[in-house]
Amino acid sequence: MILIAAPGQGSQSPGFLAPWLELDGVRDLVGELGEAAGVDLIEHGTESDAETIKDTKVAQPLIVAAGIVTARALDIPATAAVAGHSVGEITAMAISGILSDSEAMSLVGLRGRAMAEAAGLVSTGMAAVLGGDAGELETKLEELGLHAANFNGAGQTVVAGETDALAALAENPPAKARIVPLQTAGAFHTRFMEPAVVRVRDFAGDIEPADPNLAIYSNRHGDRVDSGQEFLDLVVEQISSPVQWEDCMESFVRDGIAGMIELAPAGALAGLAKRGMRGVPVVAVKTPDELEAAQAMLKGETE
């Protein structure tokens, strides 16, 4: 079984959509996806600078659209599995058939706006903590009023909270730990996002999800979910709950995942997999140039 993995916010970079728009039909597809989300994805994916696409209401639709475009360029067999990291779970819902492309983009457009508004209430952010002792980190977070937001595995925990507290952590990190600020504009997956949960839950209540046609794993607990409604509910609640990607990787290994393909804008999940899923081959599809390698991995699994 090959895993199709959809990355989350922070994986975007200026101009990353440009090479994809050269593929037949992709410019029209991206235009349609952007219309559903209420965002000019062509402009933001080709012309906008790093600060502009850091904006949550821009970044999230860009990332989901890129994942959908990549997935549509691949011939994904029914035997594949899918998972997304944070907002990548909306990409995963589109790929697995839980939502249509239009529903997924409408949902992520609203999610991005709601989370941006919640982030604007208090000055907050996120940072990756690489290495160090987990117990010492937990003590530091309690002292500073910070929260563990993403348990990414491979020695990486993403923390979130008020910017002053994040600065204090960077000035005095746990022993042998490195603090890396992330290109996000709020304390996602923490209590600071509770206002966004309310808005997205109301919006999602009008969606009628289908059950997935691919095996799909949840960030909430790392396990497979067979009900489309349950998965959608978990995605809504996940906005203010930690991402358990480490648990997801443990489930991938347990279930015998034979390879992983990370959709554009790829890189972050591939790096985690190489450390947390040792021995599992990984293809990171950053540009259309990597599609051939991804197709070969899928073809090899189905032969």
XYZ file of C-alpha atoms in Angstrom:
303
model
C 0.000 0.000 0.000
C 1.332 3.410 -1.007
C 0.543 6.439 1.136
C -0.409 9.732 -0.513
C 0.551 12.451 1.991
C -0.692 16.051 1.801
C 1.450 18.702 3.550
C 0.270 21.476 5.828
C 0.743 25.205 6.260
C 4.289 26.502 6.174
C 5.253 24.331 3.193
C 4.413 27.059 0.658
C 7.047 29.193 -1.068
C 6.824 32.094 -3.547
C 6.067 31.012 -7.118
C 5.742 27.308 -6.332
C 2.606 26.883 -8.453
C 4.180 28.318 -11.607
C 5.554 25.062 -13.100
C 2.237 23.281 -12.451
C 0.321 25.875 -14.478
C 2.265 24.799 -17.562
C 0.522 21.395 -17.545
C -2.526 20.981 -19.789
C -5.724 22.033 -18.072
C -4.109 22.978 -14.769
C -4.493 26.749 -15.136
C -8.240 26.326 -15.643
C -8.448 23.875 -12.722
C -6.573 26.236 -10.394
C -8.843 29.079 -11.482
C -11.911 26.991 -10.573
C -10.412 25.953 -7.228
C -9.561 29.553 -6.418
C -13.078 30.692 -7.272
C -14.516 28.112 -4.857
C -12.159 29.298 -2.104
C -12.586 33.000 -2.833
C -8.845 33.469 -3.460
C -6.868 34.329 -6.623
C -4.647 31.255 -6.484
C -2.958 31.909 -9.820
C -1.666 35.310 -8.709
C -0.701 34.151 -5.213
C 0.883 30.942 -6.481
C 3.063 32.721 -9.037
C 3.544 36.404 -8.180
C 2.967 36.994 -4.462
C 5.901 37.299 -2.076
C 6.623 35.171 0.998
C 4.938 37.556 3.426
C 1.732 37.633 1.364
C 1.416 33.862 1.099
C 2.188 33.477 4.798
C -1.252 34.981 5.415
C -3.396 32.101 6.643
C -6.349 32.900 4.409
C -4.028 32.705 1.380
C -1.672 29.919 2.436
C -4.297 27.316 3.266
C -6.200 27.409 -0.055
C -2.895 27.504 -1.949
C -1.646 24.356 -0.228
C -4.885 22.411 -0.654
C -5.171 23.421 -4.316
C -1.586 22.345 -4.980
C -2.278 18.975 -3.404
C -5.429 18.475 -5.480
C -3.561 19.415 -8.667
C -0.770 16.959 -7.865
C -3.206 14.170 -7.032
C -5.149 14.699 -10.270
C -1.878 14.378 -12.208
C -1.272 10.949 -10.639
C -3.117 7.729 -11.388
C -3.889 6.851 -7.766
C -5.107 3.250 -7.389
C -7.934 2.222 -5.073
C -5.379 0.314 -2.999
C -3.603 3.513 -1.941
C -3.985 5.240 1.424
C -4.112 8.963 2.118
C -3.352 11.289 5.007
C -2.850 15.001 5.422
C -0.975 17.095 7.947
C -3.228 19.774 9.488
C -4.867 21.657 6.580
C -3.611 18.822 4.362
C -6.456 16.768 5.813
C -8.821 18.799 3.626
C -6.717 17.798 0.617
C -6.987 14.198 1.806
C -10.775 14.481 2.001
C -10.905 15.611 -1.639
C -8.564 12.847 -2.818
C -10.492 10.141 -0.954
C -13.880 11.316 -2.199
C -15.217 12.472 1.181
C -15.628 15.943 -0.339
C -15.736 17.181 -3.914
C -12.938 19.492 -5.019
C -15.337 22.442 -4.820
C -16.510 21.505 -1.309
C -12.925 21.080 -0.140
C -11.912 24.489 -1.493
C -14.972 26.221 -0.039
C -14.192 24.624 3.323
C -10.519 25.584 3.290
C -11.359 29.116 2.172
C -13.620 29.541 5.198
C -11.142 27.743 7.487
C -8.317 30.037 6.413
C -10.376 33.189 6.954
C -11.691 32.011 10.321
C -8.255 31.016 11.587
C -6.732 34.286 10.350
C -9.383 36.230 12.253
C -8.796 34.157 15.389
C -5.053 34.704 15.054
C -5.631 38.442 14.843
C -7.180 38.582 18.310
C -3.832 37.998 20.073
C -0.266 38.150 18.736
C 0.661 34.472 18.442
C 2.828 32.156 16.369
C 4.465 28.750 16.131
C 7.980 27.339 16.314
C 9.528 23.926 15.787
C 11.558 22.490 18.641
C 14.205 20.120 17.307
C 15.830 17.724 19.760
C 16.146 18.167 23.500
C 14.506 16.303 26.372
C 10.696 15.934 26.123
C 10.221 16.323 29.889
C 12.277 19.498 30.030
C 10.342 20.898 27.063
C 7.020 20.161 28.750
C 8.175 22.027 31.864
C 9.286 25.010 29.777
C 5.948 25.136 27.973
C 4.031 25.137 31.250
C 6.215 27.926 32.642
C 5.734 30.081 29.552
C 2.072 29.318 28.874
C 2.876 27.693 25.531
C 1.219 24.640 23.976
C 2.473 21.612 22.061
C 0.571 21.913 18.758
C 2.136 19.281 16.473
C 3.751 16.045 17.596
C 5.665 15.420 14.384
C 7.973 12.629 15.523
C 11.629 12.238 14.560
C 12.580 14.522 17.469
C 10.376 17.431 16.323
C 7.574 19.079 18.295
C 5.873 22.248 17.095
C 4.876 24.610 19.889
C 2.511 27.560 19.750
C 1.364 30.514 21.794
C 1.888 34.214 22.347
C 4.836 35.726 20.507
C 6.530 37.051 23.656
C 6.492 33.552 25.152
C 7.900 32.057 21.950
C 10.704 34.634 22.028
C 11.457 33.706 25.635
C 11.660 30.027 24.658
C 14.058 30.856 21.822
C 16.261 32.830 24.201
C 16.386 30.025 26.743
C 15.594 26.711 25.018
C 15.792 23.252 26.599
C 19.276 21.758 26.637
C 20.394 20.446 23.226
C 17.232 21.772 21.553
C 17.055 24.112 18.561
C 14.127 26.509 18.062
C 13.040 27.287 14.483
C 10.271 29.903 13.930
C 7.652 28.745 11.403
C 5.999 30.605 8.521
C 2.588 30.607 10.160
C 0.599 33.565 11.433
C -1.051 32.181 14.555
C -1.106 29.581 17.330
C -2.883 26.896 15.335
C -4.133 23.702 16.989
C -4.406 25.399 20.396
C -7.115 27.094 22.455
C -6.426 30.339 20.549
C -8.281 28.815 17.584
C -11.533 28.029 19.420
C -13.414 30.934 17.727
C -12.477 29.423 14.352
C -13.796 26.002 15.386
C -17.240 27.490 15.966
C -17.354 29.160 12.551
C -16.033 26.153 10.639
C -18.349 23.748 12.467
C -21.357 25.856 11.444
C -20.173 25.880 7.826
C -19.394 22.159 7.767
C -22.896 21.405 9.058
C -24.249 22.164 5.572
C -21.906 19.650 3.890
C -22.978 16.054 3.261
C -19.712 14.090 3.139
C -19.383 10.703 1.457
C -17.510 7.794 2.990
C -13.884 7.572 1.793
C -12.956 5.406 -1.188
C -9.344 5.195 0.014
C -7.940 4.262 3.414
C -7.603 7.562 5.287
C -5.842 8.358 8.572
C -6.747 11.079 11.079
C -4.365 13.539 12.756
C -6.498 13.376 15.886
C -5.428 9.866 16.926
C -3.313 8.503 14.066
C -5.738 5.730 13.081
C -7.896 4.995 10.057
C -11.397 6.419 9.850
C -14.078 4.714 7.733
C -16.851 7.315 8.057
C -16.724 10.500 6.011
C -18.886 12.340 8.548
C -16.631 11.276 11.408
C -13.540 12.381 9.508
C -15.055 15.785 8.715
C -16.023 16.245 12.371
C -12.481 15.386 13.461
C -11.005 17.863 10.972
C -13.169 20.636 12.399
C -12.218 19.841 15.996
C -8.544 19.501 14.985
C -8.342 23.266 14.455
C -7.886 23.696 18.219
C -6.352 20.271 19.018
C -2.759 19.002 18.584
C -1.754 17.238 15.372
C -0.624 13.695 16.180
C 1.534 13.093 13.101
C 3.928 10.882 15.042
C 1.012 8.550 15.802
C 0.057 8.632 12.121
C 3.551 7.523 11.100
C 3.448 4.699 13.634
C 0.157 3.559 12.081
C 1.615 3.753 8.572
C 4.468 1.470 9.596
C 2.124 -0.863 11.507
C -0.170 -1.183 8.491
C 2.674 -2.004 6.130
C 2.888 1.171 4.048
C 5.377 0.276 1.296
C 6.139 3.813 0.126
C 5.055 7.434 0.544
C 4.363 10.117 -2.038
C 4.173 13.670 -0.673
C 2.066 16.023 -2.772
C 3.119 19.563 -3.646
C 4.304 21.766 -2.030
C 6.331 18.814 -0.803
C 9.348 18.442 1.465
C 8.401 18.674 5.138
C 6.566 15.350 5.461
C 9.162 13.571 3.340
C 11.836 14.749 5.764
C 9.871 13.502 8.767
C 9.232 10.151 7.070
C 12.901 9.582 6.320
C 13.616 9.860 10.046
C 10.398 8.444 11.503
C 9.663 5.707 8.932
C 13.168 4.457 8.216
C 13.415 2.090 5.280
C 10.173 3.290 3.644
C 10.934 4.868 0.240
C 9.657 8.423 -0.213
C 8.997 10.600 -3.269
C 8.496 14.327 -2.666
C 6.624 15.822 -5.629
C 7.745 19.438 -5.496
C 7.316 20.083 -9.243
C 5.940 18.158 -12.236
C 9.473 16.810 -12.753
C 8.886 14.354 -9.871
C 5.607 12.971 -11.243
C 7.383 10.231 -13.174
C 9.065 8.879 -10.034
C 5.758 8.997 -8.158
C 3.966 7.157 -10.960
C 6.693 4.519 -10.970
C 6.180 3.957 -7.227
C 2.411 3.596 -7.723
C 2.839 1.328 -10.743
C 5.321 -0.870 -8.905
C 2.854 -1.376 -6.076
C 0.004 -2.388 -8.395
C 1.938 -4.738 -10.655
